[in-house]
Structure formats: structure tokens, C-alpha cells
């Protein structure tokens, strides 16, 4: 790295009062991962400095630098996308959770994580279920391993819409459906109760409980498209008649 570039990076991380006189402590070519990370904290870092960090092979070996550079608002999209594709699984997860990352780049990171779910280990899926974004946690609700979807149900970022979507998928496991029926957080949500009334694995006792909380007209419409067994739907319709 030439002295002009080095001075640019030093200037970007120096206090405002000292930026007119960049530090001369570092010699040309002495850029380190720590110096790059410090520079990347500046949201107004110049494109030239970003390009120079990106071209420094030694510095770019540091995983934290790759994540920070991909997340920087001044990083060109072509560079950010390349870096995202190269991130390790848990670096991808952390990247998608960074508040400053653009929404479209977060979606790219989540899509890449979703594409890796079939190839990563059980332990990695459990860790993702616990700490990942809501969209990844929602996908893990359909995992065949109970420890994964049980952990995903407790993910604080998991949204109601993700649970509803999982319940409406034909691949939802019966044991998962029954767990949602009894879940303290999710079983009280009206949209989730309606999704459960559409699922063929919802037990009669819970179906009856949820059905009695719906207006008659809404329940009739819901049962028309429900995948509940005919015996249960017949029982719910008879119970509905008895309400009159």
C-alpha cells in the first residue's frame, strides 16, 4: 500500500482534530486487520479507502474485516455481494442481524443461509434456530429433528407469520403441530389458532377450544377449506349448531 493510501486510512480513524495531520507512526504497507476494522467504523469512509482495504489480501483474511466491509454503507454492492457469498455460516448469521446492514443485503444473507440448511450439521442448525433471524428460524420449524424446531419456536426474532406459514405447509410434522397447540406464547394468537384449525394434525380437544373462540360465520368459512379430518369438522359443525 502506498503512503497516500495509508495516510487516508489513518486520517479516517483519527480524531477530527487530528485529521489534518495524519499520524506518521505506520509505515507504507503496514495496514493491519485492527486498523482496517477501526477505519470501517467510520460510516463516511471514502470509496478509495474501502477499495484499498478490499484489495489487501492479508487484511481480508480476517473474518471480522470481511463482515465489516460487507456491512459498510459505502461498500459497492458488487463487493458486498461477493463478500456475503464467501462468508462462513455463522458470519452470515451475524451479518444478517447487524442493524446497519441494508435490508436487501440482509435478505441475500438469509437466502444463502436457507440454502445451506440441508448441508450443515445438527449442532449448527440448533445454533441457528436459537440465534438467527426470524425468516431462518421460521424455515427451521419444518426441520425433522425435534431439537431444531423446538429451539426455533423459542427464538425471540420469530414472528407470528412465520409460525402460521409453517403450520400451513403440508410438510409440517404432527408433533410440531401439537407442540404449537400447547405453546404458551403461540397458542393464544388468533392467527395461529386459525392456522391450527386448518391443519389436519390438530387434536379434537384443541380444535374445539379454538373453534369456540371464533364467530360462527368465520368458523364456517374456515372449515370449508380446512384439512382437518372430516370427523373433527363434523363435530365442530355440530358444536356450532348447539351454540344457537
PDB file of N, CA, C and O in Angstrom, residues 84-85 87-89 92-93 106-121 124-125 128 133 135-137 139-140:
ATOM      1  N   UNK A  84     -20.455 -11.480   0.889  1.00  0.00           N
ATOM      2  CA  UNK A  84     -21.541 -12.231   1.535  1.00  0.00           C
ATOM      3  C   UNK A  84     -21.496 -13.694   1.110  1.00  0.00           C
ATOM      4  O   UNK A  84     -21.644 -14.603   1.927  1.00  0.00           O
ATOM      5  N   UNK A  85     -21.283 -13.925  -0.167  1.00  0.00           N
ATOM      6  CA  UNK A  85     -21.250 -15.308  -0.682  1.00  0.00           C
ATOM      7  C   UNK A  85     -20.081 -16.100  -0.116  1.00  0.00           C
ATOM      8  O   UNK A  85     -20.131 -17.329  -0.061  1.00  0.00           O
ATOM      9  N   UNK A  87     -18.872 -15.684   3.031  1.00  0.00           N
ATOM     10  CA  UNK A  87     -18.896 -15.743   4.490  1.00  0.00           C
ATOM     11  C   UNK A  87     -19.229 -17.152   4.987  1.00  0.00           C
ATOM     12  O   UNK A  87     -20.010 -17.878   4.370  1.00  0.00           O
ATOM     13  N   UNK A  88     -18.646 -17.501   6.119  1.00  0.00           N
ATOM     14  CA  UNK A  88     -18.994 -18.759   6.779  1.00  0.00           C
ATOM     15  C   UNK A  88     -20.413 -18.653   7.344  1.00  0.00           C
ATOM     16  O   UNK A  88     -20.961 -17.562   7.510  1.00  0.00           O
ATOM     17  N   UNK A  89     -20.993 -19.785   7.678  1.00  0.00           N
ATOM     18  CA  UNK A  89     -22.399 -19.833   8.094  1.00  0.00           C
ATOM     19  C   UNK A  89     -22.710 -18.882   9.244  1.00  0.00           C
ATOM     20  O   UNK A  89     -23.664 -18.093   9.172  1.00  0.00           O
ATOM     21  N   UNK A  92     -22.428 -15.275   8.319  1.00  0.00           N
ATOM     22  CA  UNK A  92     -23.640 -14.879   7.582  1.00  0.00           C
ATOM     23  C   UNK A  92     -24.763 -14.531   8.537  1.00  0.00           C
ATOM     24  O   UNK A  92     -25.476 -13.538   8.360  1.00  0.00           O
ATOM     25  N   UNK A  93     -24.947 -15.362   9.552  1.00  0.00           N
ATOM     26  CA  UNK A  93     -25.999 -15.127  10.534  1.00  0.00           C
ATOM     27  C   UNK A  93     -25.784 -13.792  11.238  1.00  0.00           C
ATOM     28  O   UNK A  93     -26.717 -12.982  11.363  1.00  0.00           O
ATOM     29  N   UNK A 106     -29.464  -8.028   3.785  1.00  0.00           N
ATOM     30  CA  UNK A 106     -29.895  -8.980   4.817  1.00  0.00           C
ATOM     31  C   UNK A 106     -30.679 -10.124   4.181  1.00  0.00           C
ATOM     32  O   UNK A 106     -30.518 -11.290   4.569  1.00  0.00           O
ATOM     33  N   UNK A 107     -31.528  -9.796   3.214  1.00  0.00           N
ATOM     34  CA  UNK A 107     -32.300 -10.839   2.536  1.00  0.00           C
ATOM     35  C   UNK A 107     -31.383 -11.796   1.780  1.00  0.00           C
ATOM     36  O   UNK A 107     -31.605 -13.015   1.779  1.00  0.00           O
ATOM     37  N   UNK A 108     -30.360 -11.252   1.151  1.00  0.00           N
ATOM     38  CA  UNK A 108     -29.402 -12.106   0.438  1.00  0.00           C
ATOM     39  C   UNK A 108     -28.726 -13.072   1.417  1.00  0.00           C
ATOM     40  O   UNK A 108     -28.588 -14.265   1.148  1.00  0.00           O
ATOM     41  N   UNK A 109     -28.304 -12.529   2.577  1.00  0.00           N
ATOM     42  CA  UNK A 109     -27.641 -13.363   3.585  1.00  0.00           C
ATOM     43  C   UNK A 109     -28.582 -14.447   4.098  1.00  0.00           C
ATOM     44  O   UNK A 109     -28.185 -15.612   4.248  1.00  0.00           O
ATOM     45  N   UNK A 110     -29.827 -14.080   4.370  1.00  0.00           N
ATOM     46  CA  UNK A 110     -30.798 -15.075   4.851  1.00  0.00           C
ATOM     47  C   UNK A 110     -31.065 -16.143   3.792  1.00  0.00           C
ATOM     48  O   UNK A 110     -31.187 -17.336   4.108  1.00  0.00           O
ATOM     49  N   UNK A 111     -31.165 -15.734   2.536  1.00  0.00           N
ATOM     50  CA  UNK A 111     -31.398 -16.703   1.464  1.00  0.00           C
ATOM     51  C   UNK A 111     -30.234 -17.675   1.342  1.00  0.00           C
ATOM     52  O   UNK A 111     -30.433 -18.869   1.086  1.00  0.00           O
ATOM     53  N   UNK A 112     -29.028 -17.173   1.544  1.00  0.00           N
ATOM     54  CA  UNK A 112     -27.868 -18.052   1.498  1.00  0.00           C
ATOM     55  C   UNK A 112     -27.879 -19.029   2.667  1.00  0.00           C
ATOM     56  O   UNK A 112     -27.549 -20.209   2.511  1.00  0.00           O
ATOM     57  N   UNK A 113     -28.275 -18.550   3.829  1.00  0.00           N
ATOM     58  CA  UNK A 113     -28.382 -19.451   4.982  1.00  0.00           C
ATOM     59  C   UNK A 113     -29.431 -20.530   4.729  1.00  0.00           C
ATOM     60  O   UNK A 113     -29.212 -21.708   5.036  1.00  0.00           O
ATOM     61  N   UNK A 114     -30.559 -20.133   4.173  1.00  0.00           N
ATOM     62  CA  UNK A 114     -31.619 -21.101   3.882  1.00  0.00           C
ATOM     63  C   UNK A 114     -31.122 -22.164   2.905  1.00  0.00           C
ATOM     64  O   UNK A 114     -31.476 -23.340   3.022  1.00  0.00           O
ATOM     65  N   UNK A 115     -30.287 -21.745   1.959  1.00  0.00           N
ATOM     66  CA  UNK A 115     -29.754 -22.688   1.003  1.00  0.00           C
ATOM     67  C   UNK A 115     -28.763 -23.670   1.594  1.00  0.00           C
ATOM     68  O   UNK A 115     -28.490 -24.720   0.995  1.00  0.00           O
ATOM     69  N   UNK A 116     -28.223 -23.340   2.757  1.00  0.00           N
ATOM     70  CA  UNK A 116     -27.234 -24.204   3.397  1.00  0.00           C
ATOM     71  C   UNK A 116     -27.832 -25.147   4.439  1.00  0.00           C
ATOM     72  O   UNK A 116     -27.138 -26.030   4.943  1.00  0.00           O
ATOM     73  N   UNK A 117     -29.090 -24.972   4.782  1.00  0.00           N
ATOM     74  CA  UNK A 117     -29.678 -25.736   5.882  1.00  0.00           C
ATOM     75  C   UNK A 117     -29.589 -27.248   5.678  1.00  0.00           C
ATOM     76  O   UNK A 117     -29.417 -28.003   6.635  1.00  0.00           O
ATOM     77  N   UNK A 118     -29.713 -27.680   4.442  1.00  0.00           N
ATOM     78  CA  UNK A 118     -29.711 -29.118   4.175  1.00  0.00           C
ATOM     79  C   UNK A 118     -28.327 -29.740   4.310  1.00  0.00           C
ATOM     80  O   UNK A 118     -28.207 -30.958   4.447  1.00  0.00           O
ATOM     81  N   UNK A 119     -27.293 -28.909   4.307  1.00  0.00           N
ATOM     82  CA  UNK A 119     -25.926 -29.448   4.303  1.00  0.00           C
ATOM     83  C   UNK A 119     -25.151 -29.218   5.592  1.00  0.00           C
ATOM     84  O   UNK A 119     -24.046 -29.730   5.744  1.00  0.00           O
ATOM     85  N   UNK A 120     -25.704 -28.460   6.523  1.00  0.00           N
ATOM     86  CA  UNK A 120     -24.968 -28.186   7.764  1.00  0.00           C
ATOM     87  C   UNK A 120     -25.342 -29.203   8.840  1.00  0.00           C
ATOM     88  O   UNK A 120     -26.333 -29.924   8.722  1.00  0.00           O
ATOM     89  N   UNK A 121     -24.558 -29.245   9.894  1.00  0.00           N
ATOM     90  CA  UNK A 121     -24.739 -30.267  10.930  1.00  0.00           C
ATOM     91  C   UNK A 121     -25.937 -29.951  11.826  1.00  0.00           C
ATOM     92  O   UNK A 121     -26.454 -28.825  11.841  1.00  0.00           O
ATOM     93  N   UNK A 124     -25.173 -27.131  14.194  1.00  0.00           N
ATOM     94  CA  UNK A 124     -25.239 -25.818  13.546  1.00  0.00           C
ATOM     95  C   UNK A 124     -26.684 -25.387  13.353  1.00  0.00           C
ATOM     96  O   UNK A 124     -27.015 -24.207  13.535  1.00  0.00           O
ATOM     97  N   UNK A 125     -27.552 -26.316  13.004  1.00  0.00           N
ATOM     98  CA  UNK A 125     -28.971 -25.969  12.832  1.00  0.00           C
ATOM     99  C   UNK A 125     -29.598 -25.550  14.158  1.00  0.00           C
ATOM    100  O   UNK A 125     -30.417 -24.624  14.200  1.00  0.00           O
ATOM    101  N   UNK A 128     -28.398 -22.038  14.864  1.00  0.00           N
ATOM    102  CA  UNK A 128     -29.112 -21.084  14.023  1.00  0.00           C
ATOM    103  C   UNK A 128     -30.554 -20.902  14.502  1.00  0.00           C
ATOM    104  O   UNK A 128     -31.082 -19.787  14.509  1.00  0.00           O
ATOM    105  N   UNK A 133     -32.082 -14.916  12.327  1.00  0.00           N
ATOM    106  CA  UNK A 133     -33.191 -14.010  12.037  1.00  0.00           C
ATOM    107  C   UNK A 133     -34.521 -14.764  12.055  1.00  0.00           C
ATOM    108  O   UNK A 133     -34.560 -15.997  12.021  1.00  0.00           O
ATOM    109  N   UNK A 135     -36.741 -15.108   9.692  1.00  0.00           N
ATOM    110  CA  UNK A 135     -37.031 -15.898   8.495  1.00  0.00           C
ATOM    111  C   UNK A 135     -36.303 -17.233   8.517  1.00  0.00           C
ATOM    112  O   UNK A 135     -36.861 -18.257   8.090  1.00  0.00           O
ATOM    113  N   UNK A 136     -35.078 -17.256   9.024  1.00  0.00           N
ATOM    114  CA  UNK A 136     -34.342 -18.524   9.117  1.00  0.00           C
ATOM    115  C   UNK A 136     -34.958 -19.402  10.199  1.00  0.00           C
ATOM    116  O   UNK A 136     -35.123 -20.608  10.017  1.00  0.00           O
ATOM    117  N   UNK A 137     -35.315 -18.807  11.325  1.00  0.00           N
ATOM    118  CA  UNK A 137     -35.958 -19.576  12.391  1.00  0.00           C
ATOM    119  C   UNK A 137     -37.266 -20.190  11.900  1.00  0.00           C
ATOM    120  O   UNK A 137     -37.589 -21.337  12.218  1.00  0.00           O
ATOM    121  N   UNK A 139     -38.020 -21.116   8.862  1.00  0.00           N
ATOM    122  CA  UNK A 139     -37.716 -22.262   7.997  1.00  0.00           C
ATOM    123  C   UNK A 139     -37.337 -23.485   8.820  1.00  0.00           C
ATOM    124  O   UNK A 139     -37.666 -24.624   8.459  1.00  0.00           O
ATOM    125  N   UNK A 140     -36.669 -23.257   9.939  1.00  0.00           N
ATOM    126  CA  UNK A 140     -36.227 -24.369  10.778  1.00  0.00           C
ATOM    127  C   UNK A 140     -37.372 -24.998  11.570  1.00  0.00           C
ATOM    128  O   UNK A 140     -37.200 -26.054  12.171  1.00  0.00           O
TER     129      UNK A 140
END
